[in-house]
């Protein structure tokens, strides 16, 4: 089984709808991240969480919110989806402490019509 | 904010040829990560470099962080179709694992 899972893998929705993307990890990591990827722009950090009680905004947090329900779960919400939020969304985890690699989920492809 | 530039943006090589991808930072890098992404899929970790002058290899892929810790290169020897994908460098500039990513290099390997 994958260490980092994301649901759904694909989603098409309409402008104005509320959407939740979920991420679960079995690696036991404290740190979790949400990124979005747009063609030609690399990955941009939306939110990150260093533990259950610690939530921080990333580069592009406007229009998004997150919830860290447990160490293993970190969800991303779009309160009112808009077309320019159409992108590939990735969740990642890493261990706390010294520099360590981030492990990525398979991604969620979101299309907002 | 940290800016990472990757070059080239895209690369088409014939199978068996060597190639190099560069990642340049405007700031000192505390950690430099290389990832590979197959189109539309998740990122696969390749290597992490921390020390100036450090060089790591995995199979036919070698990555190096320069002495000043502001540039890294990824070198693939004798490329194969399985090497095709998007290569992304990521940098940690504060040691807090807030990784900033480059825009990626799209590699195609022609049989």
CSV table of C-alpha atoms in Angstrom, one decimal:
chain,number,residue,atom,x,y,z
A,1,UNK,CA,0.0,0.0,0.0
A,2,UNK,CA,1.1,3.5,-0.7
A,3,UNK,CA,2.6,5.5,2.2
A,4,UNK,CA,0.8,8.7,1.2
A,5,UNK,CA,-2.7,8.5,-0.3
A,6,UNK,CA,-4.9,11.2,-1.7
A,7,UNK,CA,-8.6,11.1,-2.4
A,8,UNK,CA,-10.2,11.7,-4.8
A,9,UNK,CA,-7.7,11.2,-7.6
A,10,UNK,CA,-9.7,13.2,-10.1
A,11,UNK,CA,-12.6,15.7,-9.6
A,12,UNK,CA,-14.6,17.9,-11.8
A,13,UNK,CA,-16.7,20.5,-10.2
A,14,UNK,CA,-18.4,23.8,-10.9
A,15,UNK,CA,-17.6,27.3,-9.9
A,16,UNK,CA,-18.8,28.2,-6.4
A,17,UNK,CA,-18.9,24.6,-5.1
A,18,UNK,CA,-17.1,23.6,-1.9
A,19,UNK,CA,-14.5,20.9,-2.4
A,20,UNK,CA,-12.4,18.9,0.0
A,21,UNK,CA,-9.3,17.0,-0.9
A,22,UNK,CA,-8.0,14.5,1.6
A,23,UNK,CA,-4.6,13.2,2.4
A,24,UNK,CA,-3.6,10.3,4.6
A,25,UNK,CA,-0.2,9.0,5.5
A,26,UNK,CA,1.1,5.8,7.1
A,27,UNK,CA,4.7,7.0,7.5
A,28,UNK,CA,4.2,8.4,11.0
A,29,UNK,CA,5.5,11.8,10.0
A,30,UNK,CA,4.7,14.9,11.9
A,31,UNK,CA,4.9,17.3,8.9
A,32,UNK,CA,2.4,17.5,6.1
A,33,UNK,CA,2.1,19.8,3.2
A,34,UNK,CA,-0.3,20.8,0.4
A,35,UNK,CA,1.1,21.9,-3.0
A,36,UNK,CA,-0.5,22.8,-6.3
A,37,UNK,CA,1.1,22.3,-9.7
A,38,UNK,CA,0.3,24.3,-12.7
A,39,UNK,CA,2.0,23.8,-16.1
A,40,UNK,CA,5.2,25.8,-16.3
A,41,UNK,CA,5.0,26.9,-12.7
A,42,UNK,CA,6.5,24.1,-10.7
A,43,UNK,CA,5.0,23.3,-7.3
A,44,UNK,CA,3.7,26.1,-5.1
A,45,UNK,CA,3.1,25.6,-1.4
A,46,UNK,CA,-0.4,26.2,-0.2
A,47,UNK,CA,-0.4,25.2,3.5
A,48,UNK,CA,1.9,23.2,5.7
A,49,UNK,CA,1.6,21.7,9.2
A,50,UNK,CA,4.4,20.7,11.4
A,51,UNK,CA,2.2,19.0,13.9
A,52,UNK,CA,-1.5,18.6,14.7
A,53,UNK,CA,-1.7,22.0,16.4
A,54,UNK,CA,0.5,23.9,14.0
A,55,UNK,CA,-0.9,25.2,10.7
A,56,UNK,CA,0.9,27.7,8.5
A,57,UNK,CA,0.1,29.5,5.3
A,58,UNK,CA,2.3,28.9,2.3
A,59,UNK,CA,2.9,31.0,-0.8
A,60,UNK,CA,-0.6,30.8,-2.2
A,61,UNK,CA,-3.1,30.2,0.6
A,62,UNK,CA,-5.8,32.6,-0.5
A,63,UNK,CA,-9.0,30.7,-1.4
A,64,UNK,CA,-7.9,27.6,0.5
A,65,UNK,CA,-8.3,26.3,4.0
A,66,UNK,CA,-6.9,23.2,5.7
A,67,UNK,CA,-7.7,20.9,8.6
A,68,UNK,CA,-5.2,18.6,10.4
A,69,UNK,CA,-7.6,16.1,11.9
A,70,UNK,CA,-4.9,13.8,13.2
A,71,UNK,CA,-1.2,13.2,12.7
A,72,UNK,CA,-2.0,11.0,9.7
A,73,UNK,CA,-4.6,13.2,8.1
A,74,UNK,CA,-4.5,16.6,6.4
A,75,UNK,CA,-7.3,17.9,4.3
A,76,UNK,CA,-7.5,20.8,1.9
A,77,UNK,CA,-10.7,22.7,1.2
A,78,UNK,CA,-11.7,25.1,-1.5
A,79,UNK,CA,-14.6,27.0,0.1
A,80,UNK,CA,-15.9,28.4,-3.2
A,81,UNK,CA,-14.1,26.9,-6.2
A,82,UNK,CA,-13.1,29.1,-9.1
A,83,UNK,CA,-11.7,28.1,-12.5
A,84,UNK,CA,-8.2,29.3,-11.8
A,85,UNK,CA,-8.0,26.7,-9.1
A,86,UNK,CA,-7.9,24.0,-11.8
A,87,UNK,CA,-4.6,22.3,-11.1
A,88,UNK,CA,-2.9,19.2,-9.9
A,89,UNK,CA,-2.8,19.1,-6.1
A,90,UNK,CA,-0.2,17.2,-4.1
A,91,UNK,CA,0.1,16.3,-0.5
A,92,UNK,CA,3.5,15.5,1.0
A,93,UNK,CA,4.9,14.5,4.3
A,94,UNK,CA,8.3,14.6,6.0
A,95,UNK,CA,9.8,13.7,9.4
A,96,UNK,CA,10.5,16.4,11.8
A,97,UNK,CA,13.9,17.4,13.0
A,98,UNK,CA,16.9,17.8,10.6
A,99,UNK,CA,16.5,18.0,6.9
A,100,UNK,CA,14.6,15.1,5.5
A,101,UNK,CA,13.1,14.3,2.2
A,102,UNK,CA,9.4,14.9,1.5
A,103,UNK,CA,7.3,12.0,0.3
A,104,UNK,CA,4.6,12.9,-2.1
A,105,UNK,CA,1.1,11.4,-2.7
A,106,UNK,CA,0.0,10.5,-6.3
A,107,UNK,CA,-1.9,13.8,-6.7
A,108,UNK,CA,-5.5,15.0,-7.3
A,109,UNK,CA,-6.4,16.4,-10.6
A,110,UNK,CA,-9.0,19.1,-10.0
A,111,UNK,CA,-11.0,20.8,-12.7
A,112,UNK,CA,-13.3,23.7,-11.9
A,113,UNK,CA,-15.7,24.6,-14.7
B,1,UNK,CA,11.3,34.5,-1.6
B,2,UNK,CA,13.6,31.9,-2.8
B,3,UNK,CA,13.9,31.6,-6.5
B,4,UNK,CA,15.1,28.5,-8.3
B,5,UNK,CA,15.8,28.5,-11.9
B,6,UNK,CA,16.1,25.3,-13.9
B,7,UNK,CA,17.7,24.9,-17.2
B,8,UNK,CA,16.9,23.8,-19.8
B,9,UNK,CA,13.1,23.9,-19.6
B,10,UNK,CA,12.9,21.0,-21.9
B,11,UNK,CA,15.3,18.5,-23.4
B,12,UNK,CA,15.0,15.9,-26.1
B,13,UNK,CA,17.9,13.4,-26.4
B,14,UNK,CA,18.6,10.2,-28.2
B,15,UNK,CA,18.8,7.1,-26.2
B,16,UNK,CA,22.3,6.4,-25.0
B,17,UNK,CA,23.3,10.1,-24.8
B,18,UNK,CA,24.4,11.9,-21.7
B,19,UNK,CA,22.6,15.0,-20.4
B,20,UNK,CA,22.8,17.6,-17.7
B,21,UNK,CA,20.1,19.6,-16.0
B,22,UNK,CA,21.0,22.6,-13.9
B,23,UNK,CA,19.3,24.2,-10.9
B,24,UNK,CA,20.5,27.7,-9.8
B,25,UNK,CA,19.5,29.5,-6.7
B,26,UNK,CA,19.8,33.2,-5.8
B,27,UNK,CA,20.4,32.3,-2.2
B,28,UNK,CA,22.4,29.7,-0.2
B,29,UNK,CA,20.9,26.3,-0.1
B,30,UNK,CA,20.5,24.4,3.1
B,31,UNK,CA,19.2,21.4,1.3
B,32,UNK,CA,18.7,20.7,-2.3
B,33,UNK,CA,16.4,17.9,-3.5
B,34,UNK,CA,16.0,16.3,-6.8
B,35,UNK,CA,12.7,14.7,-7.8
B,36,UNK,CA,11.4,13.0,-10.9
B,37,UNK,CA,7.8,13.2,-12.0
B,38,UNK,CA,6.1,11.1,-14.6
B,39,UNK,CA,3.6,13.1,-16.5
B,40,UNK,CA,0.5,13.7,-14.3
B,41,UNK,CA,1.8,11.6,-11.5
B,42,UNK,CA,3.4,12.1,-8.1
B,43,UNK,CA,7.0,13.0,-7.4
B,44,UNK,CA,9.6,10.4,-6.8
B,45,UNK,CA,12.5,11.4,-4.6
B,46,UNK,CA,15.9,10.9,-6.2
B,47,UNK,CA,18.5,12.5,-4.0
B,48,UNK,CA,19.2,15.2,-1.4
B,49,UNK,CA,22.4,17.2,-1.2
B,50,UNK,CA,23.4,19.3,1.8
B,51,UNK,CA,27.1,19.9,1.8
B,52,UNK,CA,29.0,22.1,-0.6
B,53,UNK,CA,30.8,19.9,-3.1
B,54,UNK,CA,28.7,16.9,-2.2
B,55,UNK,CA,28.0,14.4,-5.0
B,56,UNK,CA,25.6,11.5,-5.0
B,57,UNK,CA,24.8,8.8,-7.5
B,58,UNK,CA,21.9,6.5,-8.0
B,59,UNK,CA,22.2,4.0,-10.9
B,60,UNK,CA,23.0,6.2,-13.9
B,61,UNK,CA,22.0,9.5,-12.3
B,62,UNK,CA,24.5,11.7,-10.5
B,63,UNK,CA,23.8,15.0,-8.7
B,64,UNK,CA,26.2,17.5,-7.3
B,65,UNK,CA,25.9,20.6,-5.2
B,66,UNK,CA,28.6,23.2,-5.9
B,67,UNK,CA,31.0,24.5,-3.3
B,68,UNK,CA,29.1,27.8,-2.8
B,69,UNK,CA,25.8,25.8,-2.4
B,70,UNK,CA,24.0,27.9,-4.9
B,71,UNK,CA,23.8,25.6,-7.9
B,72,UNK,CA,23.2,21.9,-8.4
B,73,UNK,CA,23.5,19.8,-11.5
B,74,UNK,CA,21.9,16.5,-12.3
B,75,UNK,CA,23.7,14.3,-14.8
B,76,UNK,CA,22.3,11.3,-16.6
B,77,UNK,CA,24.7,8.9,-18.2
B,78,UNK,CA,23.6,6.8,-21.2
B,79,UNK,CA,20.0,7.9,-21.1
B,80,UNK,CA,17.2,5.4,-21.5
B,81,UNK,CA,13.5,5.9,-22.3
B,82,UNK,CA,12.7,5.1,-18.7
B,83,UNK,CA,14.5,8.3,-17.7
B,84,UNK,CA,11.8,10.4,-19.5
B,85,UNK,CA,9.7,12.6,-17.3
B,86,UNK,CA,9.9,16.0,-15.5
B,87,UNK,CA,12.9,16.6,-13.2
B,88,UNK,CA,12.3,19.1,-10.4
B,89,UNK,CA,14.8,20.6,-8.0
B,90,UNK,CA,13.6,21.8,-4.6
B,91,UNK,CA,15.4,23.9,-2.2
B,92,UNK,CA,15.2,24.5,1.5
B,93,UNK,CA,16.7,27.8,2.5
B,94,UNK,CA,15.9,28.0,6.1
B,95,UNK,CA,16.2,24.4,7.4
B,96,UNK,CA,12.5,24.3,8.1
B,97,UNK,CA,11.6,22.0,5.2
B,98,UNK,CA,9.6,24.7,3.5
B,99,UNK,CA,10.8,23.5,0.1
B,100,UNK,CA,10.6,25.8,-2.9
B,101,UNK,CA,10.5,24.1,-6.2
B,102,UNK,CA,11.9,25.0,-9.6
B,103,UNK,CA,9.7,25.0,-12.6
B,104,UNK,CA,11.0,21.7,-13.8
B,105,UNK,CA,12.8,20.2,-16.8
B,106,UNK,CA,10.9,18.1,-19.2
B,107,UNK,CA,13.0,15.3,-20.6
B,108,UNK,CA,12.2,13.1,-23.6
B,109,UNK,CA,14.4,10.2,-24.6
B,110,UNK,CA,14.0,9.1,-28.1
B,111,UNK,CA,14.7,5.4,-28.8
